[in-house]
Short mmCIF file of C-alpha atoms and ligand atoms in Angstrom, two decimals:
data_model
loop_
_atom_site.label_atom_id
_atom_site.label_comp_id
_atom_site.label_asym_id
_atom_site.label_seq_id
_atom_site.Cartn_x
_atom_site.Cartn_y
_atom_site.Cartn_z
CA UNK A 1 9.27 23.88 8.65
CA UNK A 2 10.56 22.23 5.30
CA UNK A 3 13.28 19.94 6.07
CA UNK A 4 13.49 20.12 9.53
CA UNK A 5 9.90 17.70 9.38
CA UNK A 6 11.50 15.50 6.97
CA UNK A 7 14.27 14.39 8.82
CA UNK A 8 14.67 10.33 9.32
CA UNK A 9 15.95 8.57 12.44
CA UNK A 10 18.44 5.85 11.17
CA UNK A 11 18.33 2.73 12.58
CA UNK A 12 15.98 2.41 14.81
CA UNK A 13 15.76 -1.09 15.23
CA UNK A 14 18.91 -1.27 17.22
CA UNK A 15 17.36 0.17 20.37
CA UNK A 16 18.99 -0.96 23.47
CA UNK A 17 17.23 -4.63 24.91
CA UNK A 18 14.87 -3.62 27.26
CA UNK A 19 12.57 -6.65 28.23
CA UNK A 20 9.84 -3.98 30.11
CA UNK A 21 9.54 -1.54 27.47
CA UNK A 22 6.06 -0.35 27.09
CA UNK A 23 3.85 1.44 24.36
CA UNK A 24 3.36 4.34 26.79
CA UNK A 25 7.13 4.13 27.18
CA UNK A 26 8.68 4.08 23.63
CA UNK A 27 5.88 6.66 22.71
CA UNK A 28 6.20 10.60 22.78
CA UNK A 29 3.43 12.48 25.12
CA UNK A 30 1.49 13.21 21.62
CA UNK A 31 0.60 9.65 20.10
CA UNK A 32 -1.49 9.03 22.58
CA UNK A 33 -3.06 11.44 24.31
CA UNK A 34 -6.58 10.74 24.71
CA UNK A 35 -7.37 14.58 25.91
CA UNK A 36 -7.32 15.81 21.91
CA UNK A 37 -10.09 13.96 20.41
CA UNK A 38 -8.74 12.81 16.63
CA UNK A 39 -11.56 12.69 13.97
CA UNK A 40 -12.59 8.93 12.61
CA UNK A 41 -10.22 8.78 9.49
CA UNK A 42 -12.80 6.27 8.06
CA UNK A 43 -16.16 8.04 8.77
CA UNK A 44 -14.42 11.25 7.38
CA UNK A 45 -14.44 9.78 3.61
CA UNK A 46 -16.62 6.87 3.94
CA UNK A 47 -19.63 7.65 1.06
CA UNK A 48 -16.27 8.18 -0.84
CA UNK A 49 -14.66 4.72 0.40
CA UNK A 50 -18.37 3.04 -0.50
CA UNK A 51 -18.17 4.59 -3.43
CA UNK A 52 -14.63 3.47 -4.65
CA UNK A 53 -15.66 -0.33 -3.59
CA UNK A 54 -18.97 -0.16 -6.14
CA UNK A 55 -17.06 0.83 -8.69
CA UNK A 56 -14.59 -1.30 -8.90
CA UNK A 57 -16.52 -4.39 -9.49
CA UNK A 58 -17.62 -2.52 -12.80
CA UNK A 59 -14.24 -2.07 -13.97
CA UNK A 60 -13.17 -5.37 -13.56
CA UNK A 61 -16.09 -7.15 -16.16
CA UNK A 62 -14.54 -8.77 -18.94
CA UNK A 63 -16.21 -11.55 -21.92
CA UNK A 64 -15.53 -14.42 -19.80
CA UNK A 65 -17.52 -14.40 -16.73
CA UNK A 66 -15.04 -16.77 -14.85
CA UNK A 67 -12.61 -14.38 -14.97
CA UNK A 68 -14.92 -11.54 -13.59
CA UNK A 69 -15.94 -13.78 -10.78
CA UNK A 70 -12.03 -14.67 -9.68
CA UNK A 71 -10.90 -10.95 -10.65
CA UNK A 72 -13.22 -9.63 -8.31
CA UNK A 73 -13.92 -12.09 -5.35
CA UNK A 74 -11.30 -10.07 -3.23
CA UNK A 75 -13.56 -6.66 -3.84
CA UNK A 76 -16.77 -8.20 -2.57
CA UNK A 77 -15.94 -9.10 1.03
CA UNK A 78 -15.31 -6.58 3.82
CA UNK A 79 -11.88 -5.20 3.73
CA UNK A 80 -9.99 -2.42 5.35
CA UNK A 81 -9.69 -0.17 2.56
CA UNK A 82 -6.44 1.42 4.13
CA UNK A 83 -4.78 2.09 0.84
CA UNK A 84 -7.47 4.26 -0.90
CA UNK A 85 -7.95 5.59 2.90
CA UNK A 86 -4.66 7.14 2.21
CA UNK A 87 -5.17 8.24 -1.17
CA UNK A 88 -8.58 9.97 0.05
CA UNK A 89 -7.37 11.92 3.07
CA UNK A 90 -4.20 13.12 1.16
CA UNK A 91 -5.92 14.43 -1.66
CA UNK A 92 -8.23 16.27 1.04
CA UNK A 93 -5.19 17.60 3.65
CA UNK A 94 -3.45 19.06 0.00
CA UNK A 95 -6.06 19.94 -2.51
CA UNK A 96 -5.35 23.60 -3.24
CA UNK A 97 -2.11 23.73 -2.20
CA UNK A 98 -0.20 22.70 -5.39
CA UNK A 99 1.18 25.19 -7.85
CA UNK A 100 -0.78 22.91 -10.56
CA UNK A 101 -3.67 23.09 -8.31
CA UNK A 102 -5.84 26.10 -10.73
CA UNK A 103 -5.11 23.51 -13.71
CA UNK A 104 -5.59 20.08 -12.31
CA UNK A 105 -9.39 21.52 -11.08
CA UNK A 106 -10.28 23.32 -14.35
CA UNK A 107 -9.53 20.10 -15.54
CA UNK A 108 -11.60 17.80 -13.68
CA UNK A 109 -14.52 19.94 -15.22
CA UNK A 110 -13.18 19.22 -18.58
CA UNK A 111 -13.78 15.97 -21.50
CA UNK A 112 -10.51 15.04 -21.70
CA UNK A 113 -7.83 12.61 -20.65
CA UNK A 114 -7.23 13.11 -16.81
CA UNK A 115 -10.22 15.27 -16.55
CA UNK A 116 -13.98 14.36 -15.71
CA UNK A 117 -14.80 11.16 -14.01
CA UNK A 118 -16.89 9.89 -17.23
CA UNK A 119 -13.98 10.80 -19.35
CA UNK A 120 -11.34 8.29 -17.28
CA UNK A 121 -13.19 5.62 -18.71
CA UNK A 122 -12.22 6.78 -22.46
CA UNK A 123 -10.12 4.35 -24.32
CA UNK A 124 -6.67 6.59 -25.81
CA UNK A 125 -6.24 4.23 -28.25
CA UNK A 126 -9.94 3.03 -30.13
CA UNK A 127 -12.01 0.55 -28.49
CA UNK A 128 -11.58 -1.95 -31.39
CA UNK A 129 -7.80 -1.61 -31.25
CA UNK A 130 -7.55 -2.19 -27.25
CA UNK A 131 -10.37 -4.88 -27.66
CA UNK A 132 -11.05 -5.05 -23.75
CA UNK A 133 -14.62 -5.87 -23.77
CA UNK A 134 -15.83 -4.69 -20.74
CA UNK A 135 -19.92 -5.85 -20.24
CA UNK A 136 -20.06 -2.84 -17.57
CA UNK A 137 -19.06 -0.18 -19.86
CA UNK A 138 -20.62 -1.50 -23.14
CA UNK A 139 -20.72 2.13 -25.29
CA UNK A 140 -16.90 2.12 -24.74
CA UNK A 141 -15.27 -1.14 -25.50
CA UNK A 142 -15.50 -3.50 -27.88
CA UNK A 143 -15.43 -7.60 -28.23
CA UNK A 144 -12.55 -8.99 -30.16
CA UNK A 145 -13.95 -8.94 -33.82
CA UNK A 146 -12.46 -11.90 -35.95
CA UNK A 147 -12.88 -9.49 -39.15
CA UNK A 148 -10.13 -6.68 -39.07
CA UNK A 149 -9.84 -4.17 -41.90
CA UNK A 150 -6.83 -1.49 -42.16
CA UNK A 151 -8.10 2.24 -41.79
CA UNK A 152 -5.92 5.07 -42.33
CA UNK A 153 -5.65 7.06 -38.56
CA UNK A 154 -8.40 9.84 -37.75
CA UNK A 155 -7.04 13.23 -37.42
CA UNK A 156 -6.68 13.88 -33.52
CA UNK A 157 -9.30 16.07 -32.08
CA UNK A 158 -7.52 19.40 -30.78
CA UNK A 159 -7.98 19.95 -27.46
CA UNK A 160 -8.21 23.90 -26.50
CA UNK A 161 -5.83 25.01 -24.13
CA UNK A 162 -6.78 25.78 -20.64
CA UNK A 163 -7.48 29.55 -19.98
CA UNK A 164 -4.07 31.49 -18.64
CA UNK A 165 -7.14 33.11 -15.97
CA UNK A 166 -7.48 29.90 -14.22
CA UNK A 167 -3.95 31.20 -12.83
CA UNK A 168 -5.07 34.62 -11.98
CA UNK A 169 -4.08 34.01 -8.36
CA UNK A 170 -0.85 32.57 -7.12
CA UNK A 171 -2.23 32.18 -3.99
CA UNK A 172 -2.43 28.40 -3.10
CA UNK A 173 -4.54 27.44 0.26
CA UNK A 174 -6.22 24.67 0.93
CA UNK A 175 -10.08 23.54 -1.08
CA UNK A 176 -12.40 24.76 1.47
CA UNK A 177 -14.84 22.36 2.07
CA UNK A 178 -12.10 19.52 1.59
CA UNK A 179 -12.22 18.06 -1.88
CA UNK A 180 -11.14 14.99 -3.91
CA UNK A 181 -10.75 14.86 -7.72
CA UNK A 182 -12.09 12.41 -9.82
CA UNK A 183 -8.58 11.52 -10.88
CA UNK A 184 -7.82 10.93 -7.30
CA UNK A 185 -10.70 8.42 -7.03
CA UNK A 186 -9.54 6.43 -9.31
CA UNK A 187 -5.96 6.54 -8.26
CA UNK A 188 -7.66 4.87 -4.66
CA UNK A 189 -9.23 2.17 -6.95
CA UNK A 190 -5.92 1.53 -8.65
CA UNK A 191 -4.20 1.30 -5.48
CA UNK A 192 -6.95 -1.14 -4.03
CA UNK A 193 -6.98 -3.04 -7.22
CA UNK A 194 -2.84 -3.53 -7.10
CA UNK A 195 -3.10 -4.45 -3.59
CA UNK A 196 -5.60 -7.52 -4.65
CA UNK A 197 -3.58 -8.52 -7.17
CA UNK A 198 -1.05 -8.92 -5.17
CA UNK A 199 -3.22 -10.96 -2.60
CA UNK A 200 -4.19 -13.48 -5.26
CA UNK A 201 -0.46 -13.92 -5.97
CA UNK A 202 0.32 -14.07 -2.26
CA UNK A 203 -2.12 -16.84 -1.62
CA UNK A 204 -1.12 -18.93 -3.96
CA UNK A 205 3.13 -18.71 -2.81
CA UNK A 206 1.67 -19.18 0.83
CA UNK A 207 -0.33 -21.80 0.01
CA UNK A 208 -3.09 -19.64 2.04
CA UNK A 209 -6.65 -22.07 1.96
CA UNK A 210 -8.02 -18.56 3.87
CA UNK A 211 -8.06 -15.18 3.17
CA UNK A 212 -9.64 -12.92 6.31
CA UNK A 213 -11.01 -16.18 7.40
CA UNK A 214 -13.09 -16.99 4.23
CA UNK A 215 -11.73 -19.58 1.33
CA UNK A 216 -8.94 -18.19 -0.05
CA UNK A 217 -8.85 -17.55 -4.41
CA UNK A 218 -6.37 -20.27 -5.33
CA UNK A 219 -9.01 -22.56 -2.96
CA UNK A 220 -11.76 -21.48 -4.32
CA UNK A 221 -10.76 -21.51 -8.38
CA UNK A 222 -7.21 -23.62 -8.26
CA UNK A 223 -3.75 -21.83 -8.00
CA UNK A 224 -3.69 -21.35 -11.96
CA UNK A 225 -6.98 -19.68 -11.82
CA UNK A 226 -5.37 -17.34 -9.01
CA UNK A 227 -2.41 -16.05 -10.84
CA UNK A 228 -4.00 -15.06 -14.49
CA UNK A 229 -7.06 -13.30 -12.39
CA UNK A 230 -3.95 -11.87 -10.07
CA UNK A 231 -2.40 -10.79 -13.82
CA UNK A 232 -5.95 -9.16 -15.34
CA UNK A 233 -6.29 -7.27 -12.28
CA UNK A 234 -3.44 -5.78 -12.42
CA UNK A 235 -3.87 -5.13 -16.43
CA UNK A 236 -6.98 -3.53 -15.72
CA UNK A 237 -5.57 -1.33 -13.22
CA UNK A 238 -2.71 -0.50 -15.92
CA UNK A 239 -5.03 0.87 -18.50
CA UNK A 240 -7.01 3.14 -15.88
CA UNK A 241 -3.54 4.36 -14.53
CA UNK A 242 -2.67 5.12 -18.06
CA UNK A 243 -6.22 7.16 -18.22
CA UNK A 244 -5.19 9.51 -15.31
CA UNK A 245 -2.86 11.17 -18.31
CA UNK A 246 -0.10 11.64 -15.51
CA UNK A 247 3.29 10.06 -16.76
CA UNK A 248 4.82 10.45 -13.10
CA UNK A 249 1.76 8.76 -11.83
CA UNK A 250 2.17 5.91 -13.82
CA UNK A 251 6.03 5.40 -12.92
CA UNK A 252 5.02 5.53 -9.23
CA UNK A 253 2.59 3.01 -9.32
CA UNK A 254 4.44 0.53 -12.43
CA UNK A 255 7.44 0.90 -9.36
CA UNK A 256 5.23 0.07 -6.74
CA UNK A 257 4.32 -3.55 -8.74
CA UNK A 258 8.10 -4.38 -9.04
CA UNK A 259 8.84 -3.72 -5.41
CA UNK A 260 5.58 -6.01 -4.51
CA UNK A 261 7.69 -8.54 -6.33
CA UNK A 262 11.08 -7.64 -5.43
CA UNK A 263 9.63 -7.58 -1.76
CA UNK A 264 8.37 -11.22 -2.30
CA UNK A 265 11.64 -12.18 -3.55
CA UNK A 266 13.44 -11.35 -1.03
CA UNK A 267 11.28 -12.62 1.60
CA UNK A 268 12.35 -15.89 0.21
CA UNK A 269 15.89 -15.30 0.03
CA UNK A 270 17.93 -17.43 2.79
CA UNK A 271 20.47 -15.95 5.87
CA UNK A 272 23.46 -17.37 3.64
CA UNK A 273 25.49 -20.41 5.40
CA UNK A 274 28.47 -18.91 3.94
CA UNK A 275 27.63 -15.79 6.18
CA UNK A 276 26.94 -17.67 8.95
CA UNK A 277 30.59 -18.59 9.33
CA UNK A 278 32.55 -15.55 7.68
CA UNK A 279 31.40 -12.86 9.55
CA UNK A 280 30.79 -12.02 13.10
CA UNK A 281 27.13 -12.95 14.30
CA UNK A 282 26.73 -8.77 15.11
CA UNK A 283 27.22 -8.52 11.07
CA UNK A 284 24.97 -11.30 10.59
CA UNK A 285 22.11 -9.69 12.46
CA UNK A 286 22.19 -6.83 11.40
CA UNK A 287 22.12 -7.93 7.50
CA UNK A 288 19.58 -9.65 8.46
CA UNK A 289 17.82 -6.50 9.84
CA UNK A 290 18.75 -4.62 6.99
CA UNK A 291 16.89 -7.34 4.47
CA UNK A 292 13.97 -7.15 6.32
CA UNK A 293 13.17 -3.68 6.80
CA UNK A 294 13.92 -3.84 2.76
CA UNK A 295 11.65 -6.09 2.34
CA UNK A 296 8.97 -4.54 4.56
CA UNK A 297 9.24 -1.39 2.66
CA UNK A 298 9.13 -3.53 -0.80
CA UNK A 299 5.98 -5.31 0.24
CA UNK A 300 4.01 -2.94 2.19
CA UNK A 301 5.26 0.85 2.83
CA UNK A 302 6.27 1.17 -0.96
CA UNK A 303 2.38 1.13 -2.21
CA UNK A 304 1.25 2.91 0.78
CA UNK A 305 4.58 5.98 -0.01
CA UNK A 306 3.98 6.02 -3.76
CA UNK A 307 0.39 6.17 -3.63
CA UNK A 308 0.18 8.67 -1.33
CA UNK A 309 2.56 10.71 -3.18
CA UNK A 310 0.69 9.61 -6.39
CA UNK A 311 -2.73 11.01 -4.73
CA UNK A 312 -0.22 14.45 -4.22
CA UNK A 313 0.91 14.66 -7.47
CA UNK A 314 -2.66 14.48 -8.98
CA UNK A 315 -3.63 17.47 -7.01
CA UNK A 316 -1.13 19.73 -8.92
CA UNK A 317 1.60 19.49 -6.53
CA UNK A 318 5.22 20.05 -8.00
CA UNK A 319 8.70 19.13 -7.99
CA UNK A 320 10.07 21.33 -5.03
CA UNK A 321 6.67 21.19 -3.31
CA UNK A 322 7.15 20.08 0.45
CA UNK A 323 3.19 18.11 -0.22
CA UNK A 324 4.81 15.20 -1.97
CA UNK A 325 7.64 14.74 -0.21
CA UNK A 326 5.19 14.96 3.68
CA UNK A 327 2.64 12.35 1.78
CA UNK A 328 5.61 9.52 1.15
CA UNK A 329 7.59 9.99 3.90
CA UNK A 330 4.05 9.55 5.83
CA UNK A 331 3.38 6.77 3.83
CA UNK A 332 6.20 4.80 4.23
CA UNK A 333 6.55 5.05 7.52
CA UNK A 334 2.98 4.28 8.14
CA UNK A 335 3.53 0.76 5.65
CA UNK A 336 6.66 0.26 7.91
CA UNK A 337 4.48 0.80 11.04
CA UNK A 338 1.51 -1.10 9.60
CA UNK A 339 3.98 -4.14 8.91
CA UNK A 340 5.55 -4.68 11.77
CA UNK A 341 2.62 -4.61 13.96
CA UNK A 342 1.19 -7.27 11.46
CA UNK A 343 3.96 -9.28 12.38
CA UNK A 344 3.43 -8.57 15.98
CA UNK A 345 0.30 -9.86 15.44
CA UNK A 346 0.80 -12.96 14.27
CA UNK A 347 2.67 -14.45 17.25
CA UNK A 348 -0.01 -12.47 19.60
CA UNK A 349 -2.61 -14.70 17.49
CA UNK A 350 -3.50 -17.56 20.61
CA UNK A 351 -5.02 -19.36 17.15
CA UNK A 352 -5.06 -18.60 13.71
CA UNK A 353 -8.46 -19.05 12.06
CA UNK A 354 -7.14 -22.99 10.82
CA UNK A 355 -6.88 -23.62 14.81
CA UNK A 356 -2.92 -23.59 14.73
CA UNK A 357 -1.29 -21.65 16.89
CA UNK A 358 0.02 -18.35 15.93
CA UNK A 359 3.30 -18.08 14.65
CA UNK A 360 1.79 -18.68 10.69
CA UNK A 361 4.84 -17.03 9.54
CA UNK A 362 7.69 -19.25 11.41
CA UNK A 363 5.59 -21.91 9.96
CA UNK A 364 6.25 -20.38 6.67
CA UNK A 365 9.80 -20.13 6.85
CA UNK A 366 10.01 -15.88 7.85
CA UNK A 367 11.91 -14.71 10.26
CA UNK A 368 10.25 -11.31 11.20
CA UNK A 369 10.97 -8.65 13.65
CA UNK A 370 10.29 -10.96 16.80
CA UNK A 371 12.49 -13.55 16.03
CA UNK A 372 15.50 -11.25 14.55
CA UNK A 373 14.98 -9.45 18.03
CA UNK A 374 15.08 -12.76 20.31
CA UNK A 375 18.12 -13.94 18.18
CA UNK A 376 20.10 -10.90 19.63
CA UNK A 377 18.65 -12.55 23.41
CA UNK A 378 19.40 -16.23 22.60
CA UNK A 379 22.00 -17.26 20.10
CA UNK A 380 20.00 -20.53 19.21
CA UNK A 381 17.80 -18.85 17.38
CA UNK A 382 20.51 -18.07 14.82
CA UNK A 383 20.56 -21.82 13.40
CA UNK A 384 17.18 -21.76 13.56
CA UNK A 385 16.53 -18.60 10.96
CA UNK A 386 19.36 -20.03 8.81
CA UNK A 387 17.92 -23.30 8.45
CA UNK A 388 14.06 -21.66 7.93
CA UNK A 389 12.49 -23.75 10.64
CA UNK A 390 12.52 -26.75 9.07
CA UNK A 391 13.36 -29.47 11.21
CA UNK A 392 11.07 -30.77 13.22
CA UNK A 393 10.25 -29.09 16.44
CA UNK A 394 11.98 -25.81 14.91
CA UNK A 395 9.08 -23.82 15.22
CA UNK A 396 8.01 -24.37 18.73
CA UNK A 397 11.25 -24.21 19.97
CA UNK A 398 11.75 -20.65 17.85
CA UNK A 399 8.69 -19.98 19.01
CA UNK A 400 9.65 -20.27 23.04
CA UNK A 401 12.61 -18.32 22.59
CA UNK A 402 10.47 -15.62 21.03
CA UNK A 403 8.42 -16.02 24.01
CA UNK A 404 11.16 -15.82 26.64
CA UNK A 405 12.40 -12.52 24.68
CA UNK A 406 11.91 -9.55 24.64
CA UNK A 407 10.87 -9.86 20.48
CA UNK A 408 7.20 -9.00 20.65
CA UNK A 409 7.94 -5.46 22.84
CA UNK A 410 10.69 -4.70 20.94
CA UNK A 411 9.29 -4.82 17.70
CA UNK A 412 5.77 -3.02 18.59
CA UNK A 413 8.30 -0.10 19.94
CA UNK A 414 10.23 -0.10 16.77
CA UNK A 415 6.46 0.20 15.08
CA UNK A 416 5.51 3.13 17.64
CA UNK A 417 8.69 4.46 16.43
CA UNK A 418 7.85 4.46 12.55
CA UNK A 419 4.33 5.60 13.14
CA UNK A 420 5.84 8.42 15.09
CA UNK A 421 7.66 9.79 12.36
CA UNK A 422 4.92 9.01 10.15
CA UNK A 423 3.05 11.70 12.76
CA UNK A 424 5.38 14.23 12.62
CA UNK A 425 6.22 14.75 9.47
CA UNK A 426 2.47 15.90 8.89
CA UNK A 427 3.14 18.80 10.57
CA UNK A 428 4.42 20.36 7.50
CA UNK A 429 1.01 20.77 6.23
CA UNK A 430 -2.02 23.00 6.87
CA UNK A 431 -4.36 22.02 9.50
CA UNK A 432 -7.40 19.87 8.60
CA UNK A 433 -9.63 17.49 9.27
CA UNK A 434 -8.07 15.44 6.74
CA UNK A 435 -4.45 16.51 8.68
CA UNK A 436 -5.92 15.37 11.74
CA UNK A 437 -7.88 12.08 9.91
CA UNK A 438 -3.95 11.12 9.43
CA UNK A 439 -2.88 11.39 13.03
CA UNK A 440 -5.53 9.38 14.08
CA UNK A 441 -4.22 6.62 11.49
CA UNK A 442 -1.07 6.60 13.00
CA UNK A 443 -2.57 5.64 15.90
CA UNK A 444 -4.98 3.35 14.67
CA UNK A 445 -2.32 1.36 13.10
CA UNK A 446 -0.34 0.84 16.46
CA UNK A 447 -3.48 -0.34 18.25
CA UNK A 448 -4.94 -2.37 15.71
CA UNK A 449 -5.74 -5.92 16.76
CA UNK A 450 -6.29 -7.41 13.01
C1 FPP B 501 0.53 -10.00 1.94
O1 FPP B 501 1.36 -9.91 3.05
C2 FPP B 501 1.31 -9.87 0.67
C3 FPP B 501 1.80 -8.73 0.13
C4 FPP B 501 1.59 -7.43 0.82
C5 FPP B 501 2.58 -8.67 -1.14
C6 FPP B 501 2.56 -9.92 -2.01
C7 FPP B 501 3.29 -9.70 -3.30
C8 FPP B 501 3.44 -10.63 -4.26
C9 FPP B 501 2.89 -12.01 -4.13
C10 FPP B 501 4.19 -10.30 -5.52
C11 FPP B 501 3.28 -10.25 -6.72
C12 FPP B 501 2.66 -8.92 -6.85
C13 FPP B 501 1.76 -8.52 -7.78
C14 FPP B 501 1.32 -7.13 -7.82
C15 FPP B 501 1.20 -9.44 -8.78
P1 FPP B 501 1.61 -11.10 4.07
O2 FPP B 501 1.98 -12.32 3.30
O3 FPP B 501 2.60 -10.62 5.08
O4 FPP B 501 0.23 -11.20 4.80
P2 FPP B 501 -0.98 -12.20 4.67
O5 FPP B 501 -0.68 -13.22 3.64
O6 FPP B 501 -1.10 -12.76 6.03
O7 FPP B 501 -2.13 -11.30 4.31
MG1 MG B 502 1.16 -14.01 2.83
#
């Protein structure tokens, strides 16, 4: 099974034009048949998912209650959750499995650094050296204190070993019933809490007055507001990543916050002029192509990948283990999936919630997977990208030959595609609930209509 799972179909996106193609069409018999009933991925973990939501409000108090009130505003409206969906059903569909797995359990019963849930709220460094007040968790942090006096370091409590008979057996099946660690939870409000730090960013760039159809932060609180609640967010989620006492861990997600960036970056970056007339338009395209499945994977897939893997990783899984190489090829092409349907979606949208008509990103410059597709259809459209839309009557006429093309299809195949791979490769682990929780997200994600 190892390797032969893992394999990656190169370019997809250059699929022949076909103007009819249809989901049923681009789809293999399996995605959706309707005869094998899928379990709900989000009633399998959703005490767990209510849970993670609760919680995170309490790690996001701080001394200045402004700053709880912007750092949280994302976390107290609905959301989807997707991200520590992922993390949850991983953890479940590989707990068990690991070679790690006897240690990472004995030590989710045990005080210490990456063990009990009370214990990933322990500062490593003392509270009046990290001085992160935190109202929520008042017997361990501490208020800045004007007055500081030198004091020679405590000697370090020694931690006993963990018992060589936790490894008596080096037989590795799954938890049975399905379980999640405490580390794991927190990894799902780390994820959540990176993802709405990004969102605060995002909405200020866009100039976004709504978020899910309520005020947006930067509305609400002003743009500067936005950012530095964006930037404690994100340094809150540091120091509980840091608490999960998993070094790999915390270079998956730290990577994960430069791609968001690097992602954003190049979502601004221009089709060069220069390119325009040096190389043939085939070239041009498919550059084009190239930057924006980057920069799909940098903004979206690379949280949902690394987290997953992240969530694998926790549950004792180890280098040479097929588990975390199944969770972020899954995950990635899930976020690839997830993307493009999003930008599917926005020229499906008859109105966006302002009353515009949809098409909010060629109003924002982007040229997504429906426009790069049309371009190949009508030529026009190549000025059009290069010069971002913006001359007058550039969107609606982008938006026509989008219309008259066969964009839309196109791209929701290439998305049927990406969640098919993200489908199969999940065949390289046991069967579970949680296994099966992940085919039916695949799914979900293709059919969702927000
Ligand atoms: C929303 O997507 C935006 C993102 C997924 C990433 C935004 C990343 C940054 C602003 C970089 C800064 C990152 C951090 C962690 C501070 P979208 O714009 O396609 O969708 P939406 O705006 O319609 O929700
Ligand atoms: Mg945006």
């Amino acid at each position: 099974m190892r390797g032969c799972a893992l394999k990656f179909r190169r370019n997809l996106y250059f699929q022949p034009c076909r103007r009819a193609l249809s989901i049923s069409s681009a789809s293999s018999p399996n995605t959706h048949d309707h005869s094998r009933s899928l379990p709900d991925p989000f009633a399998l973990v959703a005490p767990e998912l209510s849970q993670i939501r609760k919680d995170l409000v309490r790690l996001l108090g701080s001394a200045h209650p402004g700053l709880d009130e912007i750092a949280s505003y994302y976390f107290l409206r609905p959301s989807k959750q997707l991200r520590p969906l992922l993390i949850l059903l991983f953890s479940q569909a590989t707990n068990g499995l690991g070679r790690d797995w006897p240690l990472k359990q004995w030590m989710s019963e045990q005080p210490r650094p990456g063990g009990c849930l009370e214990n990933l709220d322990e500062p490593l460094s003392r509270a009046n050296i990290l001085n992160d007040w935190n109202p929520n968790i008042k017997d361990k942090t501490t208020l800045y204190d004007p007055e500081f006096t030198f004091s020679l370091p405590q000697t370090p409590k020694e931690l006993p070993p963990p018992p060589l008979s936790i490894f008596s057996s080096l037989e590795r099946e799954l938890t049975s019933p399905l379980s999640i660690l405490p580390t794991q939870m927190r990894l799902a409000q780390i994820v959540e809490m990176v993802h709405a730090a990004s969102l605060l960013h995002d909405d200020v760039i866009d100039e976004s007055p709504l978020r899910r159809g309520s005020t947006s932060a930067p509305e609400a609180f002003g743009k500067k507001f936005a950012v530095l609640g964006g930037n404690f967010v994100l340094g809150r989620a540091s120091v509980a990543l840091a608490r999960l006492g998993d070094p790999e861990v915390v270079q998956l997600i730290a990577s994960i916050i430069a791609n968001l960036v690097e992602g954003e970056i190049l979502q601004m970056q221009d089709v060069e002029a220069d390119d325009i007339l040096a190389v043939p338009s085939s070239q041009i395209a498919k550059n084009a192509w190239t930057m924006y499945l980057q920069k799909t994977y940098m903004k979206t897939a690379s949280l949902m990948a690394k987290g997953a893997r992240s969530a694998v990783v926790l549950g004792g899984c180890m280098d040479g283990e097929t588990y975390k190489e199944v969770a972020y090829a899954y995950g990635r092409n899930l976020g690839i999936a997830f993307q493009l349907v999003d930008d599917v979606l926005d020229y499906e949208a008859v109105e966006d919630t302002l009353g515009k008509p949809g098409g909010a990103d060629l109003q924002l410059g982007l040229a997504t997977g429906p426009a790069l597709y049309a371009w190949e259809e009508h030529p026009e459209m190549g000025p059009l990208i290069e010069r971002k839309f913006g001359e007058v009557g550039d969107v609606e006429f982008a938006r026509d030959l989008v219309r008259k093309s066969a964009g839309v299809e196109r791209t929701r195949a290439l998305a049927i595609a990406y969640a098919e791979q993200a489908r199969d490769v999940l065949q390289a682990l046991p069967e579970s609930e949680a296994r099966a929780a992940l085919e039916a997200l695949t799914e979900r994600v293709i059919k969702r209509k927000s």
